[in-house]
XYZ file of C-alpha atoms in Angstrom:
591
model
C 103.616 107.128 106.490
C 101.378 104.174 106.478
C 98.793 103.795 103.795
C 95.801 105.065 105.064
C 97.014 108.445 106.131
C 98.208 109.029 102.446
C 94.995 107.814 101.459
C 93.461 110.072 103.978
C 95.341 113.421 102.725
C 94.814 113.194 99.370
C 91.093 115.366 99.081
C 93.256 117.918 101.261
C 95.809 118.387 97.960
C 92.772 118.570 95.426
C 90.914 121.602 94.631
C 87.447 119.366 94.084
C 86.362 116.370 94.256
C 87.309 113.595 90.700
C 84.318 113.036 88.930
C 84.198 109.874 86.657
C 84.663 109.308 83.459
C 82.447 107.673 80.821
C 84.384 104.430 79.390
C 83.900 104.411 75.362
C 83.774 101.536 73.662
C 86.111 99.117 74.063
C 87.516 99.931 76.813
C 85.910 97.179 78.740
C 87.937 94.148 80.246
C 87.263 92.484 76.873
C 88.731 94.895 74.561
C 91.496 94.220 72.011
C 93.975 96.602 72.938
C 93.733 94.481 77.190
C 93.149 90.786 75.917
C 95.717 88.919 74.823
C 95.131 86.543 71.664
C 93.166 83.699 71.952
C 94.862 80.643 73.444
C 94.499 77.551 75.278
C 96.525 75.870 77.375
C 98.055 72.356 76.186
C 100.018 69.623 77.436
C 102.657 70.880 75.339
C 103.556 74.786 75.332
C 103.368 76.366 71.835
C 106.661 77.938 70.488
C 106.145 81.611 70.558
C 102.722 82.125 70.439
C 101.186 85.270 69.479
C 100.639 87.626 72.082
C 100.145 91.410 72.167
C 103.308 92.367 74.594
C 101.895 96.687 73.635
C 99.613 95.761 77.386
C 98.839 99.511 76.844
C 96.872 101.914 79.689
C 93.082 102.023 79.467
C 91.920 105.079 77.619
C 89.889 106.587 79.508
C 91.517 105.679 82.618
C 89.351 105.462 86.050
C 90.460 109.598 87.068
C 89.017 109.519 90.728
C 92.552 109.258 92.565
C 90.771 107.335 95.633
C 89.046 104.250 93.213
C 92.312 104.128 91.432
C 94.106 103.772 94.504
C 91.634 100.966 95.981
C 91.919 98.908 93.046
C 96.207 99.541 92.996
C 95.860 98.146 97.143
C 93.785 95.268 95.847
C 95.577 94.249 93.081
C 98.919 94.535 95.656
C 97.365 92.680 98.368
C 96.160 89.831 95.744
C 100.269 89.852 94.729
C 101.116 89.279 98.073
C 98.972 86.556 98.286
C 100.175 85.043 94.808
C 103.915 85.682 95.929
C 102.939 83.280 98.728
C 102.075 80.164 96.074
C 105.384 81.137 94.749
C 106.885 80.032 98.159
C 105.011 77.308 98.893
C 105.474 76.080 95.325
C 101.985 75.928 94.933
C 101.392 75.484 90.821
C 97.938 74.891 90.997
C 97.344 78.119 92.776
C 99.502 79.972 90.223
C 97.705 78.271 87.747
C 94.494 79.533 89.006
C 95.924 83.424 88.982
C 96.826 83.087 84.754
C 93.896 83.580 82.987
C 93.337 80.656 80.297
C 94.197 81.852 77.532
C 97.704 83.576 79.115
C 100.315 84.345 76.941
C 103.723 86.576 77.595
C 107.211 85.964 77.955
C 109.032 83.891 79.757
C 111.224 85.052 82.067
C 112.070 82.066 83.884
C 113.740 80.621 80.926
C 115.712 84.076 79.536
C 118.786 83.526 78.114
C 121.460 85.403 80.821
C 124.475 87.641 79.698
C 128.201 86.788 80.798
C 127.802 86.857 84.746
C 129.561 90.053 86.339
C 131.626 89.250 89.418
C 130.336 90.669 92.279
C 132.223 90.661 96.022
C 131.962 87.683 97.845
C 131.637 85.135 95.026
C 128.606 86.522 93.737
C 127.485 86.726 90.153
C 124.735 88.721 88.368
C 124.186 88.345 85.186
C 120.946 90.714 82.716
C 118.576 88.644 81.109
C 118.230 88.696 77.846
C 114.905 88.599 75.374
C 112.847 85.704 77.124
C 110.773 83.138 74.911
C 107.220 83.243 74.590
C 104.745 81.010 76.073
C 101.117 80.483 76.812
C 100.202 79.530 80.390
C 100.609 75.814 80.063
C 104.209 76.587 79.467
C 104.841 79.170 81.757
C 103.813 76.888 84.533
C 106.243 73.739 83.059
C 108.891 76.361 83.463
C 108.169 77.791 86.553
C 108.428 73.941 87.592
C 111.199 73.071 85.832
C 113.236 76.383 87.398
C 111.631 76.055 91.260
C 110.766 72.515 91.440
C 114.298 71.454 92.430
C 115.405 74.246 94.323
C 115.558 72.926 98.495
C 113.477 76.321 99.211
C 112.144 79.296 97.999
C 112.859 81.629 101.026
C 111.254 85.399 100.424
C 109.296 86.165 97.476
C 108.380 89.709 97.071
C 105.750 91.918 94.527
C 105.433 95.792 94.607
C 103.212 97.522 92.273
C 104.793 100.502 91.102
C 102.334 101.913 88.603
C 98.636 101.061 87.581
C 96.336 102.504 85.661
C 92.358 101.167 85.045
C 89.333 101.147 83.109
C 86.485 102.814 85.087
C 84.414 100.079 86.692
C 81.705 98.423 85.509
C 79.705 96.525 88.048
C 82.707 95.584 90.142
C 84.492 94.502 86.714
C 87.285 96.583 85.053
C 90.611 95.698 83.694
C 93.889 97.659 83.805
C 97.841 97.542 83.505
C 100.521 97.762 85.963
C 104.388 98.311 86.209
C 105.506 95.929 88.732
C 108.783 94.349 90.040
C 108.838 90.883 91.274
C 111.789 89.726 93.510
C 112.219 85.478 94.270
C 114.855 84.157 96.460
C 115.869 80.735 97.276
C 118.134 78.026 97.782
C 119.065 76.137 95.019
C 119.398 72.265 94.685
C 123.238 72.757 96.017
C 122.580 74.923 98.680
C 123.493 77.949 97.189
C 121.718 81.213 96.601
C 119.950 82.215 93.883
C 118.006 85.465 93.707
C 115.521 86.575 90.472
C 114.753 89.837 89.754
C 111.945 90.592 86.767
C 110.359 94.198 86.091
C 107.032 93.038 84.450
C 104.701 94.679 82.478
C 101.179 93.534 83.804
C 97.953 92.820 81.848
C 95.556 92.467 84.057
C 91.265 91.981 84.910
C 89.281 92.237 87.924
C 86.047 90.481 87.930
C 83.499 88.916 90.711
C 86.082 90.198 92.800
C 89.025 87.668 91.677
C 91.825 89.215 89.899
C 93.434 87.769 86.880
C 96.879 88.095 84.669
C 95.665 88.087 81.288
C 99.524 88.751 80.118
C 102.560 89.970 81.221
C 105.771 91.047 79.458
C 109.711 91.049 80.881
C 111.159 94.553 80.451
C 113.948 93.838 82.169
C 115.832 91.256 84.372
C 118.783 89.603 86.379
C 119.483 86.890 88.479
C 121.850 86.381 90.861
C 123.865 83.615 92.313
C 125.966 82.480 94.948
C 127.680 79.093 95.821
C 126.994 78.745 99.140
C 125.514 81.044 101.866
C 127.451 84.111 103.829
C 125.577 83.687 107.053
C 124.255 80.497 108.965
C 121.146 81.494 111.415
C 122.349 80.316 114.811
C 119.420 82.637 116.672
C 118.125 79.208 118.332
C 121.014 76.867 119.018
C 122.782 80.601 120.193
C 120.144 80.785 122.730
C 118.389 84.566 121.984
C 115.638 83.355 119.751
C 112.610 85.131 120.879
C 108.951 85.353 120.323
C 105.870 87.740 120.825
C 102.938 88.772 119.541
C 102.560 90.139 115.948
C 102.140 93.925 115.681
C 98.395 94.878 116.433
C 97.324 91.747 118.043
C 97.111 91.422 122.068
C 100.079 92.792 124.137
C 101.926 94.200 121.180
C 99.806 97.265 120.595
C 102.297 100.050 120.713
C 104.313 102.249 118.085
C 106.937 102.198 120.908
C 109.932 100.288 118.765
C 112.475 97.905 121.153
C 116.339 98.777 120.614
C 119.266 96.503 121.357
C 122.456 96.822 123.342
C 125.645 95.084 123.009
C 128.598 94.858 125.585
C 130.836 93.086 128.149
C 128.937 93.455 131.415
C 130.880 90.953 133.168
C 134.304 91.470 131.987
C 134.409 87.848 130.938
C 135.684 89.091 127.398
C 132.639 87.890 125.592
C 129.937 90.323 124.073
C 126.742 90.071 126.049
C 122.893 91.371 124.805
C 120.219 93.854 126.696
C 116.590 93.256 124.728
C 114.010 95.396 125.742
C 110.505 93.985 125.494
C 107.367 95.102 126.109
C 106.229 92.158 128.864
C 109.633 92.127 130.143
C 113.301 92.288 129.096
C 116.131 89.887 128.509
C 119.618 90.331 129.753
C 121.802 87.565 127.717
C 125.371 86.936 128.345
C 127.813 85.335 126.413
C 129.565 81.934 127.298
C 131.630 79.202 125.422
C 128.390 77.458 124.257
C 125.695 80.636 123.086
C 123.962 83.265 125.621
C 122.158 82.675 128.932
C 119.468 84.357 130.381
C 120.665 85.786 133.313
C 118.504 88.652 133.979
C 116.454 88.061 137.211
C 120.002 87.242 138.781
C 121.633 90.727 137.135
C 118.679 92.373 139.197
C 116.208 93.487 135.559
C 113.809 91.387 135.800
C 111.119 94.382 136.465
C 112.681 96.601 133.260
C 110.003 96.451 130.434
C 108.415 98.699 127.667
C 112.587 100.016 126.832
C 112.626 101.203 123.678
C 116.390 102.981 122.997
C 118.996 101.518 125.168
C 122.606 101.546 125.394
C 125.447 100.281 127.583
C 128.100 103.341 129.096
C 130.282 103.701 131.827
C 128.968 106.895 133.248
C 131.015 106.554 136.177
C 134.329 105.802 134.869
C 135.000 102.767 136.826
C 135.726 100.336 134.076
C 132.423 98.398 133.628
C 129.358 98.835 131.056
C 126.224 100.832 133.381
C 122.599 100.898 131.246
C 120.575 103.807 130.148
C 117.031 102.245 129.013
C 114.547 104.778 127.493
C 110.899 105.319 127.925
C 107.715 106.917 126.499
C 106.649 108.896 129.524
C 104.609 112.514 129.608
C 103.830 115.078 132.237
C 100.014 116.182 132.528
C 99.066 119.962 132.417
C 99.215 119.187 136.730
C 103.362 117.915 136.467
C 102.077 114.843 137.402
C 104.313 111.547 135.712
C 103.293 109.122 133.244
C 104.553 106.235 131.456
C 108.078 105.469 132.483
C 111.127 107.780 133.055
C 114.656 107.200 131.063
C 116.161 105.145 133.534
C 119.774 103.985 134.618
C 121.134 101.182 136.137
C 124.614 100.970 137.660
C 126.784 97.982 137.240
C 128.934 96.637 140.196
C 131.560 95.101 137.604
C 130.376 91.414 138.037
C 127.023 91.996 135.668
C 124.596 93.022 138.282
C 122.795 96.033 138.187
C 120.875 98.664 140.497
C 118.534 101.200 139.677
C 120.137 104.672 140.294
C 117.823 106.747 138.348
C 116.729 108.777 141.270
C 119.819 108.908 142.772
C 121.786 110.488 140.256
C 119.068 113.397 139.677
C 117.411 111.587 136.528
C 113.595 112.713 136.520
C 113.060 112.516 132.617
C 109.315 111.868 131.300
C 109.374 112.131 127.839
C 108.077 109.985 124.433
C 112.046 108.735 124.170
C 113.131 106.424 121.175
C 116.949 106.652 121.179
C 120.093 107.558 123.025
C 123.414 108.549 122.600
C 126.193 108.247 124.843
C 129.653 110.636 124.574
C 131.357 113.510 126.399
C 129.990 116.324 124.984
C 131.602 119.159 126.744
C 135.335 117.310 126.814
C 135.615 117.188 131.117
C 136.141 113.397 130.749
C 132.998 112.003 131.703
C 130.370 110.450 129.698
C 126.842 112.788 128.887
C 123.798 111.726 127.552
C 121.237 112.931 124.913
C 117.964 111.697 124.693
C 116.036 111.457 121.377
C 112.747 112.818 121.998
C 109.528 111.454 119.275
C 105.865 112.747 120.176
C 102.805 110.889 121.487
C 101.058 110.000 117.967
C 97.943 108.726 119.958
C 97.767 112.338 121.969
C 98.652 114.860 119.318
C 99.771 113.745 115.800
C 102.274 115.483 113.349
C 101.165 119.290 112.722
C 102.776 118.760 109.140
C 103.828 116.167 106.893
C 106.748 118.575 105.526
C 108.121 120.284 109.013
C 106.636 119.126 111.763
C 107.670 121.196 115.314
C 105.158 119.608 117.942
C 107.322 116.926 118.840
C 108.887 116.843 122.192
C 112.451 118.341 122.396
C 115.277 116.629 122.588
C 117.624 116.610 125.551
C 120.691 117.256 126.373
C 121.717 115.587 130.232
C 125.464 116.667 131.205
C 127.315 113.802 133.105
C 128.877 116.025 136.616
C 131.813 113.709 137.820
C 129.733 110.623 137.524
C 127.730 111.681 140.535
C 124.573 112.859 138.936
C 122.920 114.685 135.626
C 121.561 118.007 134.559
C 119.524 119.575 131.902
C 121.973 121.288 130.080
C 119.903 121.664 126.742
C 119.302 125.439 126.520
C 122.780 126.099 127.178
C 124.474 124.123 124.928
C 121.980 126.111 121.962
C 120.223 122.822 121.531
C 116.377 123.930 120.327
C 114.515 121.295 118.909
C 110.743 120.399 118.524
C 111.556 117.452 115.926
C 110.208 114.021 115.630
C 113.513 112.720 116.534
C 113.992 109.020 116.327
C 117.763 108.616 116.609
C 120.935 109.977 116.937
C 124.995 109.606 115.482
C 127.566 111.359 117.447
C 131.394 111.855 116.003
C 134.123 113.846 115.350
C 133.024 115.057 111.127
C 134.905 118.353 111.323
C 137.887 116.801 113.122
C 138.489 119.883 115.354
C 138.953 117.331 118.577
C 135.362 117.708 119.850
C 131.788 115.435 119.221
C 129.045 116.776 116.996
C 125.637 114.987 116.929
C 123.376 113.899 113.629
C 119.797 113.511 114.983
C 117.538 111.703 112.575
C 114.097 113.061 112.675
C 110.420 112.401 111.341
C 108.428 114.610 109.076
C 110.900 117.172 108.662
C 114.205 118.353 108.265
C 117.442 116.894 110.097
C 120.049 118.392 112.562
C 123.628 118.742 112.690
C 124.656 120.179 115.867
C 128.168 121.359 115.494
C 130.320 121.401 118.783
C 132.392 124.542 119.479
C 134.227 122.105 121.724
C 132.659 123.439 124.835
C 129.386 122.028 124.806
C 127.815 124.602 123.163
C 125.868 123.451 119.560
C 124.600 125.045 116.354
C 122.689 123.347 113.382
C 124.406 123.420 110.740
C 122.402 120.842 108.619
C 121.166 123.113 106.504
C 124.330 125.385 105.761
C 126.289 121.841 105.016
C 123.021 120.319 102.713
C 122.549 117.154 105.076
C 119.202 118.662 105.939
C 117.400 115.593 104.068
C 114.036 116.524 104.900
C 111.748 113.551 105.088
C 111.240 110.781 107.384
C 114.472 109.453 108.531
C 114.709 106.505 110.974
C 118.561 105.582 111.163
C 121.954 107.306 111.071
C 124.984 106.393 110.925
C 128.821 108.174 110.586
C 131.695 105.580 108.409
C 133.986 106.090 106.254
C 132.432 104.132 103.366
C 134.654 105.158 100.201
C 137.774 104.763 102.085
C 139.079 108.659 101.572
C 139.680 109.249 105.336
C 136.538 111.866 105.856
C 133.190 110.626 107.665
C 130.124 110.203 105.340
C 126.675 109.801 106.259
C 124.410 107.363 105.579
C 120.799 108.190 106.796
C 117.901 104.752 106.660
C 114.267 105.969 105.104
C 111.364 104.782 104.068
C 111.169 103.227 100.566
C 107.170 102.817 99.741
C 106.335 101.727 96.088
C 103.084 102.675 97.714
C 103.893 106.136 98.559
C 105.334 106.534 95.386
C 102.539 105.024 93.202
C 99.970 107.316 95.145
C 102.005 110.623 95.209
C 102.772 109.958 91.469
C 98.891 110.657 90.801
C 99.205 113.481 92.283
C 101.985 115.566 90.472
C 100.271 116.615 87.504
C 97.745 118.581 89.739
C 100.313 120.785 91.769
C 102.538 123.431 90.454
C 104.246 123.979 93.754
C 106.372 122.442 96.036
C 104.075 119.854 97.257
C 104.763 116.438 95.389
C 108.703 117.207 96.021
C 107.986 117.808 99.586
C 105.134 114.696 99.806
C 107.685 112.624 97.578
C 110.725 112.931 100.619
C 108.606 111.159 102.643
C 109.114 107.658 100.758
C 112.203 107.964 98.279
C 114.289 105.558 100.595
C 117.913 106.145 102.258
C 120.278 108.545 101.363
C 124.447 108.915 101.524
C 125.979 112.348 101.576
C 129.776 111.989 101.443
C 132.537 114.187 103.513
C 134.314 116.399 101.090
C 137.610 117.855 101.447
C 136.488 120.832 101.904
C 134.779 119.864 105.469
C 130.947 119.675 103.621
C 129.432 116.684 102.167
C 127.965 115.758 98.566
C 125.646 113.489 98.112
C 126.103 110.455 96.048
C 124.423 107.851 93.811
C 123.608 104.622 96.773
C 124.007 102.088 93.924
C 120.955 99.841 94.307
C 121.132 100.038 98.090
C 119.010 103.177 98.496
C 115.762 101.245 98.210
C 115.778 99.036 101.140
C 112.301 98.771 102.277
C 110.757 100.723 105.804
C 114.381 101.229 107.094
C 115.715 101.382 110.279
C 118.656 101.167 111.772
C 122.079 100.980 109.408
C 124.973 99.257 110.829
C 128.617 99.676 108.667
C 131.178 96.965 109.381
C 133.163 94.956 106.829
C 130.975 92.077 106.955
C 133.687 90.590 104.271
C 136.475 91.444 106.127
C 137.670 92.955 102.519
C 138.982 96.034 104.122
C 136.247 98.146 103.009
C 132.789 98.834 105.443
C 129.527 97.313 104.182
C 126.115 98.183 105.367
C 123.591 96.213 107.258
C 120.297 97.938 107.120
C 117.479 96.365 109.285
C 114.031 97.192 107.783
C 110.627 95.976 107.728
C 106.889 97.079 109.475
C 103.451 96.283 109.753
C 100.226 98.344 109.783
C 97.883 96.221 110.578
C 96.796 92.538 111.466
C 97.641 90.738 108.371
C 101.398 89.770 107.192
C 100.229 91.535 103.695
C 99.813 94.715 105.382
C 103.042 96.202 105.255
């Protein structure tokens, strides 16, 4: 779901090629209806200036999807670059992105609405109708509002809608819909977070964009007195660093997990980090984590990506399963690296038994799940099984079935594993990137959620013997898509399991698949539009299915992973931590 390949698809969902229109008159960057009124910027702002806040949509618009598209990426890419003068606090260079005769509202000085409490001492309050400025006194505000703040720590711009004049000579000028996110840390050392939806007047020309105008349709802000979390990832000892994606030795689409246990029975949590050079077994003492693993006997694991600590021989300590991307040729012969598993002798030292206990698993793995699947008391695996992108991509954007199945290895008496996936009913050519396993029919045995790619999700209901059916479909948890993450909590506090499933939210996507929808009278925006609509929560109902609900402002969290529900608050209630991020190519901008 990266850029390009959307870019790439979109003359397969046309019927012909876009042919340009002619602009008509006035439609050029200097037209009326996209240039604000004359200005110039003063010492001294001007009280409300006039400005025309209509920024309507160039009529004609540009109509060939693709040069649309290339001037949205531009005009996001020169964001991204502008959000980083916001960080630096760079006023000249925001200065230099206003045109000079800028004029809009505000927002920086909006008047706010009685705060709302939120939990944890946080208040939000809506901004009201902002003054109206020219750029000389936009900047003076901007100054006035970051200047004394210790550090502006993320600032973020996603364009959600644009539309543009055909080009002239490289020139053109155009609108967007855009939302514009600014966090810091204020002059107290608290937090204060700004969030502006902004209607975008904007010009391209000799290849240097400009705002021409810009009006606040709506807004909030958000404080909080001092910070929730301190980061301790150095003084704790487990900072680490490698090489950004795409640049020398971190090449592959083959994502690290982490694993979290007592290996040594010294009561403390310890860490397992995969890595693609090497991994990095850290365990717990009084002071932060030490790096113990040449000693624990790891030092030659690398290129894990799903691991997990389990005691698959059920003498009290925490063994490791680490998985691989590995592939058979046409001839049986291995590749890559098996799913491998190393046996703990109860002090934190580990031995490779892979071999040993029957483990001969080549397959593109990117998660595991540990439980006892077929209730005998000892602890199975199943292996979440992706594809080889670089070998044989996706046959479909809306089901894909070349993946590699998933499997199913039955744990026999701690002594060794077997293949038990076509007997347990388990059938599955999926993208599958992770897996959930619990109890969400509460007849006594485990069930399994497996979150896949470019397609539909499972359910695989146990009939407590370890024999599974899909029932994702029949229960509407199908959520066909790209899914990354899942997780099983009781968030609304009713006593059933709910489901909360991490996805992909692209403003991207969206923009690009929203030029699209008017030209299909089928099912192909909805099923194009899964891929990037962001995370999803389907709640248990008492009648043993699930609804889904409204996520409240936390479906949209980026290119999401992994979702972790704890009470973080220690309110009672579970929250949820959802890791997301990802980069496509050598550039921080390109994500």
């Amino acid at each position: 779901m990266r850029l390009s390949p959307l870019l790439a698809l979109i003359p397969l969902w046309l019927s012909s090629g876009c042919s340009r229109s002619t602009p008509t008159e006035g439609s050029g960057a200097a037209s009326a209806a996209s240039t604000p009124s004359a200005g110039t910027s003063q010492a001294e702002p001007r009280e409300n200036p006039e400005v025309d806040l209509s920024l309507p949509d160039p009529r004609p618009p540009v109509t060939s999807i693709v040069t649309a598209e290339v001037l949205s990426t531009g005009l996001t890419d020169w964001l991204k670059d502008l959000g980083d003068r916001f960080r630096l606090r760079d006023f000249a260079g925001i200065e230099r992105a206003l045109a000079a005769d800028f004029g809009g509202h505000d927002p920086f000085a909006a008047p706010e609405s009685q705060a709302r409490k939120l939990p944890l001492g946080a208040l939000r309050s809506t901004l009201g109708e902002p003054p109206r400025v020219d750029r000389a006194g936009l900047l003076d505000s901007i100054q006035r509002r970051l200047g004394p703040w210790r550090r502006v720590s993320d600032v973020h711009w996603s364009v959600a809608r644009a539309e543009f004049a055909d080009p002239k000579d490289g020139e053109t000028w155009g609108a967007a819909d855009v939302y514009f996110h600014l966090v810091g840390e204020d002059a107290r050392g608290g937090r204060e977070s700004l969030d502006f939806a902004l209607r975008l007047g904007v010009s391209l020309s000799g290849g240097l964009w400009t705002i021409n105008a810009w009006r606040l349709d709506e807004g909030e802000v958000t404080r909080q007195a001092k910070a929730l979390f301190a980061d301790v990832t150095r003084p704790a000892g487990v900072y680490r660093e490698g090489a950004r994606f795409g640049q020398p030795g971190n090449d592959s689409d083959g994502w690290s997990g982490l694993a979290a246990g007592d290996v040594d029975g010294d009561g403390r949590w310890d860490l397992f980090l995969p890595g693609p050079e090497r991994s990095y077994l850290l365990l717990g003492g009084e002071e932060g984590f030490d790096d113990q693993t040449q000693s624990a006997g790891l030092s030659g694991e690398r290129e894990g990506t799903g691991v997990l600590f389990f005691d698959y021989d059920n003498d009290g300590d925490q063994d490791l399963a680490v998985a691989h991307v590995g592939w058979r040729s046409l001839d049986d012969a291995p590749h890559g690296q098996p799913l491998r598993l190393y046996e703990n002798d109860g002090t934190g030292r580990f031995r490779d038994v892979t071999e040993e206990r029957g483990l001969d698993l080549y397959a593109p793995l990117y998660g595991l799940a540990a439980f006892d699947a077929d209730g005998d008391g000892f602890t199975d695996l199943y292996a979440c099984a992706y594809g080889r992108m670089e070998k044989e991509p996706n046959d479909s954007w809306v089901e894909a079935l070349n993946g590699a199945p998933d499997v199913l290895l039955r744990n026999v008496a701690g002594e060794r594993f077997e293949d038990v996936t076509h007997a347990s009913g388990i059938r599955d050519r999926s993208w599958t990137y992770a897996a959930a396993v619990a109890d969400y029919d509460r007849d006594g045995d485990l069930d399994i959620y497996t979150a896949n790619n470019f397609g539909s999700n499972r359910l695989w209901r146990n009939d407590g013997s370890g024999h599974f059916e899909d029932v994702a479909g029949e229960l509407g948890v199908a959520a066909s898509g790209i899914t990354f993450g899942c997780s099983w909590a009781d968030l609304n506090a009713d006593g059933r399991l709910d489901l909360y499933l991490t996805r992909p939210s692209s403003t991207t996507g969206n923009r690009i698949l929203a030029r699209l929808q008017s030209r299909h009278t089928d099912t192909t925006f909805d099923d194009l539009s899964a891929l990037a609509t962001g995370n999803r929560l389907f709640l248990g109902t008492e009648e043993g299915g699930f609804r889904e609900a409204d996520l409240a402002g936390t479906g949209k969290a980026g290119w999401a992973w992994t979702p972790v529900c704890a009470d973080l608050d220690l309110d009672g209630l579970l929250d949820v931590y959802c890791v997301n991020g990802f980069v496509t190519g050598d550039l921080p901008q390109d994500t």
